[in-house]
Short mmCIF file of C-alpha atoms in Angstrom, two decimals:
data_model
loop_
_atom_site.label_atom_id
_atom_site.label_comp_id
_atom_site.label_asym_id
_atom_site.label_seq_id
_atom_site.Cartn_x
_atom_site.Cartn_y
_atom_site.Cartn_z
CA MET A 1 1.83 -5.53 -38.37
CA ARG A 2 -1.06 -7.83 -38.35
CA ILE A 3 -3.22 -9.23 -35.62
CA PRO A 4 -3.78 -13.00 -35.96
CA ILE A 5 -7.43 -14.11 -36.14
CA LEU A 6 -8.00 -17.86 -34.87
CA LYS A 7 -11.01 -20.04 -35.87
CA LEU A 8 -12.51 -22.40 -33.36
CA HIS A 9 -15.59 -24.13 -34.80
CA ASN A 10 -18.11 -21.44 -35.41
CA TYR A 11 -16.11 -18.81 -33.69
CA LEU A 12 -13.38 -16.43 -34.40
CA LEU A 13 -10.94 -15.56 -31.55
CA ILE A 14 -8.69 -12.51 -31.49
CA SER A 15 -6.33 -11.60 -28.80
CA ILE A 16 -4.77 -8.08 -29.45
CA GLN A 17 -1.39 -8.04 -27.65
CA ILE A 18 0.08 -4.91 -29.08
CA ASP A 19 -0.12 -1.31 -28.69
CA LEU A 20 -2.59 -0.52 -31.47
CA ASP A 21 -1.90 2.30 -33.90
CA ASP A 22 -4.39 3.62 -36.33
CA GLN A 23 -3.14 1.61 -39.42
CA THR A 24 -3.13 -1.66 -37.42
CA ALA A 25 -6.56 -1.25 -36.19
CA ILE A 26 -7.82 -0.41 -39.57
CA GLN A 27 -6.09 -3.33 -41.09
CA PHE A 28 -7.48 -5.47 -38.42
CA GLN A 29 -11.04 -4.42 -39.24
CA GLU A 30 -10.59 -5.25 -42.70
CA ASP A 31 -8.94 -8.71 -42.01
CA LEU A 32 -11.62 -9.71 -39.55
CA LEU A 33 -14.58 -8.83 -41.94
CA ASN A 34 -12.82 -10.81 -44.70
CA LYS A 35 -12.38 -13.73 -42.38
CA ILE A 36 -16.10 -13.68 -41.25
CA HIS A 37 -17.04 -13.61 -44.90
CA GLN A 38 -14.73 -16.52 -45.66
CA SER A 39 -15.51 -18.88 -42.62
CA GLY A 40 -19.05 -18.02 -42.12
CA ALA A 41 -18.34 -17.61 -38.28
CA THR A 42 -21.38 -16.74 -36.21
CA GLY A 43 -19.54 -15.41 -33.37
CA VAL A 44 -16.42 -13.43 -32.51
CA VAL A 45 -14.50 -12.93 -29.31
CA ILE A 46 -12.11 -10.00 -29.26
CA ASP A 47 -9.88 -10.25 -26.18
CA LEU A 48 -8.50 -6.79 -24.93
CA THR A 49 -6.71 -7.96 -21.84
CA SER A 50 -3.29 -6.88 -22.98
CA VAL A 51 -4.40 -3.43 -24.43
CA ASP A 52 -3.62 -0.67 -22.06
CA ILE A 53 -4.81 2.46 -24.14
CA ILE A 54 -8.08 2.80 -26.05
CA ASP A 55 -8.39 6.37 -27.41
CA SER A 56 -11.44 7.65 -29.21
CA PHE A 57 -10.23 6.64 -32.65
CA ILE A 58 -9.47 2.94 -31.61
CA ALA A 59 -12.73 2.94 -29.75
CA LYS A 60 -14.57 3.86 -32.88
CA VAL A 61 -12.71 1.26 -34.98
CA LEU A 62 -13.84 -1.32 -32.43
CA GLY A 63 -17.47 -0.05 -32.31
CA ASP A 64 -17.53 -0.10 -36.04
CA VAL A 65 -16.10 -3.50 -36.32
CA VAL A 66 -18.92 -4.83 -33.91
CA THR A 67 -21.59 -3.01 -36.03
CA MET A 68 -20.23 -4.36 -39.23
CA SER A 69 -19.74 -7.96 -38.00
CA ASP A 70 -23.36 -7.71 -36.74
CA LEU A 71 -24.32 -6.62 -40.32
CA MET A 72 -22.54 -9.72 -41.56
CA GLY A 73 -24.40 -12.00 -39.07
CA ALA A 74 -21.53 -12.49 -36.64
CA LYS A 75 -21.93 -11.56 -33.03
CA VAL A 76 -19.12 -9.77 -31.32
CA VAL A 77 -18.13 -10.00 -27.70
CA LEU A 78 -15.43 -7.77 -26.22
CA THR A 79 -13.60 -9.23 -23.35
CA GLY A 80 -10.85 -8.34 -20.83
CA ILE A 81 -11.23 -4.53 -20.98
CA GLN A 82 -8.96 -3.33 -18.20
CA PRO A 83 -10.37 -1.05 -15.56
CA ALA A 84 -8.00 1.81 -16.45
CA VAL A 85 -9.17 1.55 -19.98
CA ALA A 86 -12.75 1.58 -18.99
CA VAL A 87 -12.40 4.53 -16.81
CA THR A 88 -10.64 6.53 -19.56
CA LEU A 89 -13.41 5.45 -22.02
CA ILE A 90 -16.10 6.73 -19.57
CA ASP A 91 -14.14 10.02 -19.14
CA LEU A 92 -13.93 10.25 -22.86
CA GLY A 93 -17.78 10.02 -22.93
CA ILE A 94 -17.52 6.72 -25.06
CA HIS A 95 -19.95 4.14 -23.58
CA LEU A 96 -19.93 1.54 -26.38
CA ASN A 97 -23.52 0.94 -25.63
CA GLU A 98 -24.31 -1.60 -28.26
CA VAL A 99 -21.51 -3.81 -27.48
CA THR A 100 -21.58 -6.93 -25.45
CA THR A 101 -18.71 -7.52 -22.94
CA ALA A 102 -17.53 -10.10 -20.69
CA LEU A 103 -14.85 -10.42 -18.16
CA ASP A 104 -12.54 -12.89 -19.90
CA LEU A 105 -12.38 -15.26 -22.91
CA GLU A 106 -14.16 -18.09 -21.19
CA GLN A 107 -17.07 -15.79 -20.13
CA GLY A 108 -17.17 -14.36 -23.54
CA LEU A 109 -17.51 -17.67 -25.18
CA ILE A 110 -20.43 -18.63 -22.78
CA LYS A 111 -22.16 -15.26 -23.50
CA LEU A 112 -21.82 -15.84 -27.18
CA ARG A 113 -23.29 -19.30 -26.96
CA GLN A 114 -26.19 -17.97 -24.94
CA GLU A 115 -26.96 -15.29 -27.23
CA LEU A 116 -26.71 -17.36 -30.49
CA GLU A 117 -28.91 -20.05 -28.93
CA GLU A 118 -31.67 -17.74 -28.02
CA MET B 1 8.63 28.28 -21.66
CA ASP B 2 11.52 25.71 -21.70
CA PHE B 3 10.46 22.23 -21.89
CA ARG B 4 12.51 19.22 -20.73
CA THR B 5 11.29 16.89 -23.60
CA CYS B 6 9.55 17.15 -26.77
CA VAL B 7 8.19 14.64 -29.24
CA ASN B 8 7.73 15.38 -32.73
CA ILE B 9 4.63 14.47 -34.53
CA GLN B 10 4.87 13.83 -38.15
CA LYS B 11 4.05 10.08 -38.86
CA GLU B 12 1.10 8.15 -37.66
CA TRP B 13 3.52 5.92 -35.67
CA ASP B 14 4.56 9.06 -33.72
CA ILE B 15 1.16 8.92 -31.94
CA VAL B 16 2.09 5.74 -30.35
CA GLY B 17 5.60 7.01 -29.56
CA ALA B 18 4.34 10.15 -27.80
CA ARG B 19 1.77 8.25 -25.69
CA GLN B 20 4.32 5.54 -24.59
CA PHE B 21 6.65 8.43 -23.60
CA GLY B 22 3.91 10.26 -21.73
CA ARG B 23 2.98 6.99 -19.97
CA ASP B 24 6.59 6.31 -18.79
CA PHE B 25 6.94 10.02 -17.75
CA SER B 26 3.71 10.00 -15.73
CA LYS B 27 4.91 6.67 -14.13
CA LYS B 28 7.91 8.31 -13.01
CA LEU B 29 6.20 11.01 -11.35
CA GLY B 30 4.14 8.81 -9.26
CA PHE B 31 0.84 8.48 -11.03
CA GLY B 32 -1.35 5.46 -10.37
CA ILE B 33 -2.25 3.13 -13.12
CA VAL B 34 -5.57 4.58 -13.95
CA ASP B 35 -4.21 8.23 -14.28
CA GLN B 36 -1.42 6.78 -16.38
CA ALA B 37 -3.96 5.55 -18.75
CA ARG B 38 -5.82 8.94 -18.53
CA ILE B 39 -2.65 10.77 -19.31
CA ALA B 40 -1.61 8.37 -22.08
CA THR B 41 -4.98 8.46 -23.57
CA ALA B 42 -5.11 12.34 -23.52
CA ILE B 43 -1.83 12.51 -25.31
CA SER B 44 -3.04 10.06 -27.95
CA GLU B 45 -6.06 12.44 -28.64
CA LEU B 46 -3.81 15.45 -28.76
CA ALA B 47 -1.35 13.87 -31.06
CA ARG B 48 -3.96 12.43 -33.31
CA ASN B 49 -5.36 16.01 -33.81
CA ILE B 50 -1.99 17.33 -34.75
CA TYR B 51 -1.55 14.49 -37.32
CA LEU B 52 -4.98 14.88 -38.75
CA TYR B 53 -5.53 18.57 -38.76
CA ALA B 54 -2.13 20.29 -38.85
CA GLY B 55 0.05 17.56 -40.51
CA SER B 56 2.96 18.15 -38.10
CA GLY B 57 3.77 19.53 -34.56
CA LYS B 58 5.11 18.38 -31.26
CA ILE B 59 3.98 17.41 -27.92
CA CYS B 60 6.09 18.55 -24.97
CA PHE B 61 6.31 17.31 -21.51
CA ASP B 62 7.38 18.90 -18.23
CA GLU B 63 7.02 18.32 -14.57
CA VAL B 64 4.99 21.10 -12.67
CA GLU B 65 4.95 21.92 -8.97
CA ASN B 66 2.38 23.66 -6.79
CA VAL B 67 1.87 23.99 -3.36
CA GLY B 68 2.08 20.52 -1.85
CA SER B 69 1.56 18.71 -4.97
CA ARG B 70 3.06 17.89 -8.41
CA GLY B 71 1.86 17.02 -11.76
CA ILE B 72 2.56 16.64 -15.38
CA CYS B 73 2.15 19.47 -17.94
CA ILE B 74 1.70 18.51 -21.53
CA VAL B 75 1.62 21.06 -24.34
CA ALA B 76 0.64 20.23 -27.93
CA ILE B 77 1.93 22.71 -30.34
CA ASP B 78 1.16 22.86 -34.04
CA THR B 79 1.47 25.48 -36.92
CA GLY B 80 -1.70 24.15 -38.78
CA PRO B 81 -4.70 25.84 -39.93
CA GLY B 82 -5.81 26.75 -36.39
CA ILE B 83 -9.47 26.23 -35.04
CA LYS B 84 -12.12 28.79 -36.15
CA ASP B 85 -14.70 28.06 -33.40
CA ILE B 86 -13.00 26.79 -30.12
CA SER B 87 -16.64 26.44 -28.53
CA GLN B 88 -17.61 24.20 -31.30
CA VAL B 89 -14.70 21.85 -31.02
CA MET B 90 -15.36 21.63 -27.05
CA GLU B 91 -18.79 20.43 -27.74
CA ASP B 92 -19.21 16.65 -27.22
CA GLY B 93 -19.97 14.73 -30.62
CA PHE B 94 -18.63 17.68 -32.92
CA SER B 95 -16.24 16.12 -35.39
CA THR B 96 -15.07 17.23 -38.91
CA SER B 97 -13.10 13.76 -39.61
CA GLY B 98 -15.88 11.26 -39.00
CA GLY B 99 -14.44 10.28 -35.57
CA LEU B 100 -16.41 10.05 -32.42
CA GLY B 101 -16.18 13.69 -31.63
CA ALA B 102 -14.89 12.87 -28.20
CA GLY B 103 -11.43 14.18 -28.73
CA LEU B 104 -11.08 17.52 -27.00
CA PRO B 105 -13.88 17.61 -24.46
CA GLY B 106 -12.72 14.05 -23.56
CA VAL B 107 -8.98 15.40 -22.99
CA LYS B 108 -10.64 18.05 -20.81
CA ARG B 109 -12.39 15.31 -18.61
CA LEU B 110 -9.27 13.13 -18.48
CA MET B 111 -7.05 15.94 -17.19
CA ASP B 112 -7.22 18.46 -14.39
CA GLU B 113 -6.57 21.66 -16.30
CA PHE B 114 -7.06 22.59 -20.02
CA ASP B 115 -6.18 25.62 -21.93
CA ILE B 116 -6.46 26.13 -25.74
CA THR B 117 -5.24 28.95 -27.86
CA SER B 118 -5.79 29.03 -31.49
CA LYS B 119 -5.26 31.49 -34.29
CA THR B 120 -6.65 30.61 -37.92
CA GLY B 121 -3.79 30.29 -40.12
CA GLU B 122 -1.24 30.36 -37.50
CA GLY B 123 -1.75 27.20 -35.33
CA THR B 124 -2.98 25.97 -32.14
CA GLU B 125 -1.54 25.42 -28.71
CA ILE B 126 -3.23 23.15 -26.12
CA ARG B 127 -1.77 22.98 -22.49
CA VAL B 128 -3.13 20.43 -20.12
CA VAL B 129 -2.02 19.53 -16.50
CA LYS B 130 -2.89 16.57 -14.31
CA TRP B 131 -1.97 16.49 -10.75
CA VAL B 132 -0.69 13.43 -8.72
CA ARG B 133 -3.45 12.55 -6.29
CA MET C 1 21.95 47.44 25.73
CA ALA C 2 19.86 44.63 24.41
CA LYS C 3 21.69 42.27 26.84
CA ASN C 4 20.82 44.56 29.65
CA LEU C 5 17.10 44.36 29.05
CA LYS C 6 17.21 40.56 28.99
CA GLU C 7 19.52 40.41 31.98
CA ILE C 8 17.11 42.60 34.03
CA LEU C 9 14.35 40.13 32.98
CA VAL C 10 16.30 37.18 34.13
CA ASP C 11 17.56 38.76 37.31
CA ASN C 12 14.04 39.67 38.33
CA SER C 13 12.63 36.41 37.17
CA ASN C 14 11.20 35.57 40.53
CA GLY C 15 8.97 38.62 40.65
CA LEU C 16 8.02 38.12 36.90
CA VAL C 17 6.86 34.55 37.70
CA HIS C 18 4.89 35.64 40.28
CA MET C 19 3.10 38.40 38.45
CA TRP C 20 2.59 36.04 35.61
CA LEU C 21 1.18 33.32 37.66
CA GLU C 22 -1.30 35.84 39.16
CA GLU C 23 -2.39 37.18 35.70
CA VAL C 24 -2.85 33.43 34.46
CA ALA C 25 -4.86 32.49 37.44
CA GLU C 26 -6.98 35.66 36.79
CA LYS C 27 -7.59 34.81 33.27
CA GLN C 28 -8.25 31.29 34.30
CA LYS C 29 -11.16 32.41 36.37
CA GLU C 30 -12.99 33.72 33.30
CA VAL C 31 -12.65 30.35 31.32
CA THR C 32 -12.67 27.73 34.06
CA ASN C 33 -12.24 24.20 32.87
CA SER C 34 -13.55 21.89 35.48
CA ALA C 35 -12.15 18.89 33.83
CA ILE C 36 -8.62 20.17 34.81
CA SER C 37 -7.61 19.68 38.31
CA GLN C 38 -6.25 22.84 40.12
CA ASP C 39 -3.03 21.06 41.00
CA LEU C 40 -2.23 20.04 37.43
CA PHE C 41 -3.12 23.44 36.34
CA GLU C 42 -0.69 25.05 38.65
CA ASN C 43 2.00 22.54 37.93
CA THR C 44 1.58 23.13 34.40
CA ASN C 45 1.74 26.90 34.80
CA ARG C 46 4.80 26.79 36.76
CA GLU C 47 6.52 24.46 34.19
CA PHE C 48 5.46 26.74 31.44
CA VAL C 49 6.79 29.85 32.76
CA ASN C 50 10.23 28.25 33.60
CA ILE C 51 10.21 27.09 30.16
CA ILE C 52 9.51 30.48 28.68
CA PHE C 53 12.43 31.82 30.79
CA GLY C 54 14.73 29.06 29.73
CA SER C 55 14.10 30.11 26.10
CA VAL C 56 14.32 33.77 26.85
CA GLU C 57 17.77 33.31 28.65
CA LYS C 58 19.23 31.29 26.04
CA GLU C 59 17.66 33.38 23.22
CA SER C 60 17.14 30.21 21.32
CA LEU C 61 14.37 27.51 21.36
CA THR C 62 15.02 24.75 23.78
CA SER C 63 14.10 20.98 23.58
CA ASP C 64 12.20 21.42 26.84
CA LEU C 65 9.84 23.67 24.84
CA ASP C 66 9.30 20.83 22.19
CA SER C 67 8.49 18.14 24.74
CA PHE C 68 6.32 20.53 27.02
CA THR C 69 4.32 21.50 23.86
CA GLU C 70 3.95 17.95 22.74
CA ARG C 71 2.67 16.92 26.27
CA VAL C 72 0.12 19.84 26.22
CA ILE C 73 -1.11 18.69 22.82
CA ASN C 74 -1.39 15.24 23.94
CA LEU C 75 -3.47 16.47 27.07
CA GLY C 76 -5.74 17.98 24.54
CA TRP C 77 -5.48 21.49 25.97
CA PRO C 78 -6.38 24.33 23.42
CA LEU C 79 -3.62 26.25 21.76
CA SER C 80 -5.12 29.43 23.17
CA TYR C 81 -3.79 28.27 26.59
CA LEU C 82 -0.17 28.39 25.23
CA THR C 83 -0.52 31.62 23.18
CA ASP C 84 -2.46 33.33 26.04
CA GLY C 85 0.30 32.47 28.37
CA LEU C 86 3.01 33.93 26.11
CA GLN C 87 0.99 37.09 25.56
CA LEU C 88 0.46 37.61 29.21
CA PHE C 89 4.19 37.11 29.56
CA LYS C 90 5.00 39.77 26.97
CA ARG C 91 2.60 42.09 28.82
CA VAL C 92 3.94 41.30 32.26
CA ALA C 93 7.56 41.75 31.03
CA ILE C 94 6.86 45.05 29.26
CA GLU C 95 5.01 46.47 32.25
CA PHE C 96 7.89 45.45 34.58
CA LEU C 97 10.56 46.75 32.39
CA ILE C 98 8.85 50.24 31.85
CA GLU C 99 8.10 50.56 35.61
CA HIS C 100 11.75 49.56 36.30
CA GLU C 101 13.51 52.70 37.78
CA GLU C 102 17.14 52.11 36.68
CA LEU C 103 16.26 51.99 33.03
CA ASP C 104 15.98 54.93 30.60
CA VAL C 105 15.32 53.14 27.56
CA PRO C 106 12.60 54.55 25.28
CA VAL C 107 9.52 52.66 25.43
CA PRO C 108 9.14 51.55 21.73
CA LYS C 109 12.56 49.99 22.02
CA VAL C 110 11.41 47.96 25.00
CA LEU C 111 8.28 46.83 23.12
CA ARG C 112 10.48 45.74 20.27
CA HIS C 113 12.96 43.91 22.24
CA VAL C 114 10.35 41.81 24.07
CA ASP C 115 8.63 41.02 20.93
CA GLU C 116 11.83 39.72 19.62
CA LEU C 117 12.36 37.59 22.52
CA VAL C 118 9.06 36.18 22.79
CA ASN C 119 7.70 36.06 19.31
CA PRO C 120 9.91 33.14 18.14
CA ILE C 121 8.59 30.99 20.90
CA ILE C 122 5.06 31.73 19.86
CA ASN C 123 5.83 30.87 16.36
CA GLN C 124 7.34 27.62 17.17
CA LEU C 125 4.38 26.64 19.35
CA VAL C 126 1.88 27.45 16.70
CA ASN C 127 3.91 25.54 14.19
CA GLU C 128 4.10 22.46 16.42
CA TYR C 129 0.38 22.56 17.10
CA SER C 130 -0.64 22.99 13.60
CA GLY C 131 1.75 20.45 12.51
CA SER C 132 0.31 17.95 14.90
CA TRP C 133 -3.22 18.99 13.81
CA GLU C 134 -2.34 18.46 10.07
CA ASN C 135 -0.97 15.12 10.95
CA THR C 136 -4.30 13.86 12.63
CA VAL C 137 -6.12 15.18 9.68
CA SER C 138 -4.28 13.32 7.08
CA LEU C 139 -4.28 10.23 9.34
CA GLN C 140 -8.09 10.45 9.47
CA ARG C 141 -8.38 10.96 5.65
CA VAL C 142 -6.38 7.82 5.06
CA ALA C 143 -8.63 6.05 7.61
CA LEU C 144 -11.70 7.46 5.80
CA GLN C 145 -10.31 6.52 2.50
CA GLU C 146 -9.97 2.86 3.64
CA LEU C 147 -13.59 2.86 4.71
CA SER C 148 -14.87 4.57 1.80
CA ALA C 149 -15.14 1.92 -0.80
CA PRO C 150 -15.29 -1.57 0.70
CA LEU C 151 -15.66 -4.59 -1.44
CA ILE C 152 -17.36 -7.73 -0.21
CA PRO C 153 -17.04 -10.85 -2.29
CA VAL C 154 -20.19 -12.69 -1.06
CA MET C 155 -20.08 -15.78 -3.16
CA ASP C 156 -18.59 -17.00 -6.54
CA ASN C 157 -19.15 -14.28 -9.04
CA ILE C 158 -21.19 -11.99 -6.86
CA THR C 159 -19.71 -9.07 -5.15
CA VAL C 160 -21.38 -6.30 -2.83
CA MET C 161 -20.13 -2.61 -2.48
CA PRO C 162 -22.05 -0.87 0.28
CA LEU C 163 -21.73 2.94 -0.04
CA ILE C 164 -22.14 4.91 3.30
CA GLY C 165 -22.11 8.56 3.66
CA THR C 166 -21.69 11.60 1.16
CA ILE C 167 -20.09 11.11 -2.34
CA ASP C 168 -17.94 13.93 -3.69
CA THR C 169 -15.99 13.89 -6.83
CA GLU C 170 -12.76 12.68 -5.17
CA ARG C 171 -14.45 9.75 -3.48
CA ALA C 172 -16.47 8.89 -6.53
CA LYS C 173 -13.23 8.32 -8.50
CA PHE C 174 -11.92 6.14 -5.72
CA ILE C 175 -15.00 4.06 -5.69
CA MET C 176 -14.96 3.67 -9.26
CA GLU C 177 -11.29 2.44 -9.42
CA ASN C 178 -11.83 0.18 -6.45
CA LEU C 179 -14.99 -1.23 -7.89
CA LEU C 180 -13.45 -2.04 -11.21
CA ASP C 181 -10.23 -3.52 -9.68
CA GLY C 182 -12.47 -5.51 -7.22
CA VAL C 183 -14.69 -6.92 -10.05
CA ILE C 184 -11.46 -8.21 -11.86
CA LYS C 185 -9.75 -9.41 -8.56
CA HIS C 186 -12.96 -11.43 -7.56
CA HIS C 187 -13.98 -12.32 -11.05
CA ALA C 188 -17.40 -10.80 -10.32
CA GLU C 189 -20.14 -11.31 -12.91
CA VAL C 190 -22.46 -9.17 -10.89
CA VAL C 191 -21.75 -6.25 -8.61
CA LEU C 192 -24.40 -4.91 -6.29
CA ILE C 193 -23.86 -1.25 -5.23
CA ASP C 194 -25.90 -0.67 -2.02
CA ILE C 195 -26.76 3.05 -1.51
CA THR C 196 -28.90 2.48 1.42
CA GLY C 197 -26.41 4.64 3.54
CA VAL C 198 -26.11 7.45 1.10
CA PRO C 199 -28.10 10.18 2.63
CA VAL C 200 -28.52 12.45 -0.54
CA VAL C 201 -28.56 11.22 -4.13
CA ASP C 202 -28.39 14.37 -6.23
CA THR C 203 -27.67 14.72 -10.04
CA MET C 204 -23.95 14.61 -9.38
CA VAL C 205 -23.82 11.59 -7.17
CA ALA C 206 -26.31 9.83 -9.67
CA HIS C 207 -23.87 10.92 -12.48
CA HIS C 208 -21.04 9.32 -10.86
CA ILE C 209 -23.00 6.05 -10.04
CA ILE C 210 -24.04 5.72 -13.61
CA GLN C 211 -20.52 6.27 -14.88
CA ALA C 212 -19.38 3.65 -12.49
CA ALA C 213 -22.10 1.24 -13.68
CA GLU C 214 -21.08 1.87 -17.36
CA ALA C 215 -17.54 1.15 -16.57
CA VAL C 216 -18.44 -2.01 -14.93
CA ARG C 217 -20.24 -2.96 -18.05
CA LEU C 218 -17.22 -2.15 -20.16
CA ILE C 219 -15.07 -4.50 -18.33
CA GLY C 220 -17.84 -7.30 -18.81
CA SER C 221 -19.66 -7.33 -15.64
CA THR C 222 -23.15 -6.33 -14.57
CA CYS C 223 -24.11 -3.69 -11.99
CA ILE C 224 -27.30 -3.64 -9.88
CA LEU C 225 -28.19 -0.69 -8.01
CA VAL C 226 -29.90 -1.60 -4.73
CA GLY C 227 -31.10 0.21 -1.58
CA ILE C 228 -33.19 2.69 -3.32
CA ARG C 229 -35.24 4.31 -0.60
CA PRO C 230 -38.63 5.99 -1.55
CA GLU C 231 -37.34 9.54 -1.02
CA ILE C 232 -34.39 8.73 -3.44
CA ALA C 233 -36.67 7.20 -6.13
CA GLN C 234 -38.68 10.37 -5.93
CA THR C 235 -35.63 12.77 -6.14
CA ILE C 236 -34.04 10.67 -8.99
CA VAL C 237 -37.31 11.06 -11.18
CA ASN C 238 -37.90 14.72 -10.08
CA LEU C 239 -34.26 15.48 -11.16
CA GLY C 240 -34.92 13.69 -14.57
CA ILE C 241 -32.25 11.19 -14.16
CA ASP C 242 -32.19 8.30 -16.24
CA LEU C 243 -31.22 5.00 -14.41
CA SER C 244 -33.24 2.84 -16.84
CA LYS C 245 -30.21 1.39 -18.41
CA PHE C 246 -29.15 -0.78 -15.61
CA PRO C 247 -31.22 -2.88 -12.96
CA THR C 248 -32.27 -1.27 -9.72
CA LYS C 249 -33.81 -2.99 -6.77
CA SER C 250 -35.35 -1.60 -3.57
CA SER C 251 -33.30 -3.97 -1.09
CA LEU C 252 -30.03 -5.72 -1.12
CA ARG C 253 -31.98 -9.01 -0.61
CA LYS C 254 -34.04 -8.49 -4.01
CA GLY C 255 -30.95 -7.38 -5.81
CA PHE C 256 -29.07 -10.53 -4.41
CA THR C 257 -31.86 -12.77 -5.74
CA THR C 258 -31.49 -11.16 -9.14
CA ALA C 259 -27.97 -11.62 -9.13
CA LEU C 260 -28.19 -15.21 -8.17
CA GLU C 261 -30.60 -15.76 -11.26
CA MET C 262 -28.21 -13.91 -13.42
CA THR C 263 -25.41 -16.06 -12.50
CA ASN C 264 -27.48 -19.32 -12.67
CA GLN C 265 -27.14 -19.92 -8.97
CA MET C 266 -29.59 -20.96 -6.38
CA ILE C 267 -29.56 -21.16 -2.64
CA VAL C 268 -30.77 -24.66 -1.61
CA GLN C 269 -31.43 -25.72 1.92
CA THR C 270 -29.69 -29.00 1.95
CA ASN C 271 -31.23 -31.30 4.52
CA SER C 272 -33.25 -30.90 7.45
CA GLU C 273 -32.08 -30.64 10.98
CA GLU C 274 -33.08 -34.20 12.09
CA GLN C 275 -31.28 -35.75 9.13
CA THR C 276 -28.16 -33.69 10.03
CA ILE C 277 -28.18 -35.06 13.57
CA GLU C 278 -28.66 -38.61 12.46
CA GLU C 279 -25.87 -38.31 10.13
CA LEU C 280 -23.66 -36.97 12.89
CA ILE C 281 -24.49 -39.84 15.11
CA ASP C 282 -23.76 -42.36 12.31
CA SER C 283 -20.32 -40.90 11.54
CA LEU C 284 -19.67 -41.07 15.27
CA ASP C 285 -20.59 -44.67 15.41
CA ARG C 286 -18.41 -45.51 12.29
CA SER C 287 -15.51 -43.65 13.75
CA LYS C 288 -15.96 -45.75 16.79
CA GLN C 289 -15.81 -48.92 14.90
CA SER C 290 -12.82 -48.15 12.77
#
């Protein structure tokens, strides 16, 4: 199963709408980095509105993807993390400190633009 | 102990199956949405540990009752290599697999009760309970 | 024989009632409750003793007892009034039976029999009383929970959560869940947590607040902690709690200003009073013409 990655001007938009298993998550990591390389995108929004479980593995993959994209010159914003997911992440002791977050896709794009302009 | 249902963990996809089952089960028991996510996440961690370290095992579910409250009891059983130093794996940030090391201590925080027994060479059994609030 | 004992009690109910009332009145002198009028007291006593007899006679618990208990509870009388009364009844009955000439039943049997008659009544009373007590407690708990984590959407994208009173683990969890749901519901870019009303901020409370703030950040909003009083700032630093990761302000007003800046909003005074009045008159004129 592959997660579709959409391109919009300089941005890449991803909406994850399935229950992520490990393989899909790793595949996604690879796909996204390739896509950044191909398109030269400067900003990425990953929308997690439909994700209802993030365990420590998926959290690590997401955190890694943010750091990796950063290395390749693309800023990542995670959007739409559900309250229940946020609470479990905190309980797990995962804070994703380096990651920028936003309430929804729209806010995410605004934040990206602000950060890239600075 | 006699369990109502068990989910075998052999393939990676079984992790997803186990946590989906756990989420449905906890929903039926009357857990709120946040606790459902806590339980499902804890199952995911336990199942992943089985898959990564023991290869195969099972996760069993049952309903438990106490004075005036009920809850879900989840037991993860494997016959893998066992854990040498339990206090070490219960430390935050300890990992042998390059993960975040949030697994077991995280599970402990997600749930209300946490018991672990392990023998080197024989396997590990982790029993967790969460009460309906 | 058991029947006989009961019959003797019932046959001599008048005497017993009299003895009981005297004893109760005696007891009452020790703990006089001025709030209760003498009349009410005597009436209640009389009713009570009749109900005891009714129950003893039928050897079962009557609905009269239920309604009587309920009334006494609603009057706010102490449980000890009821239990003392029954204990006294037991004593009176035992004394009476032992002194009764025609009877040659051994004393332990008398004791046991009276126990069997009266104890079920005591048990029921206590159950009823504690049931109503538990009910009150659980109702208050619900009321308290409703009060414990209010969310006020002040304006677009800004929400305030004032916290008042002690925060324990249970409440902290509730606060966190309510806070996160509220952020999503009101689409709040900034949430102000006001801890002016939290009397003590120890490591545990601080820990819960930090966790809530972290969770708020994860779902894509920002948390500002406001209402930090001097003594709280002192304890936070003395305890070595690190709050540097998210903004803090001393008052809600300062926090609100920051929140406005963060959401690119401003409060502007639109026009002066005179202008408003002029406009009002203008609009009245216009409406007259049309």
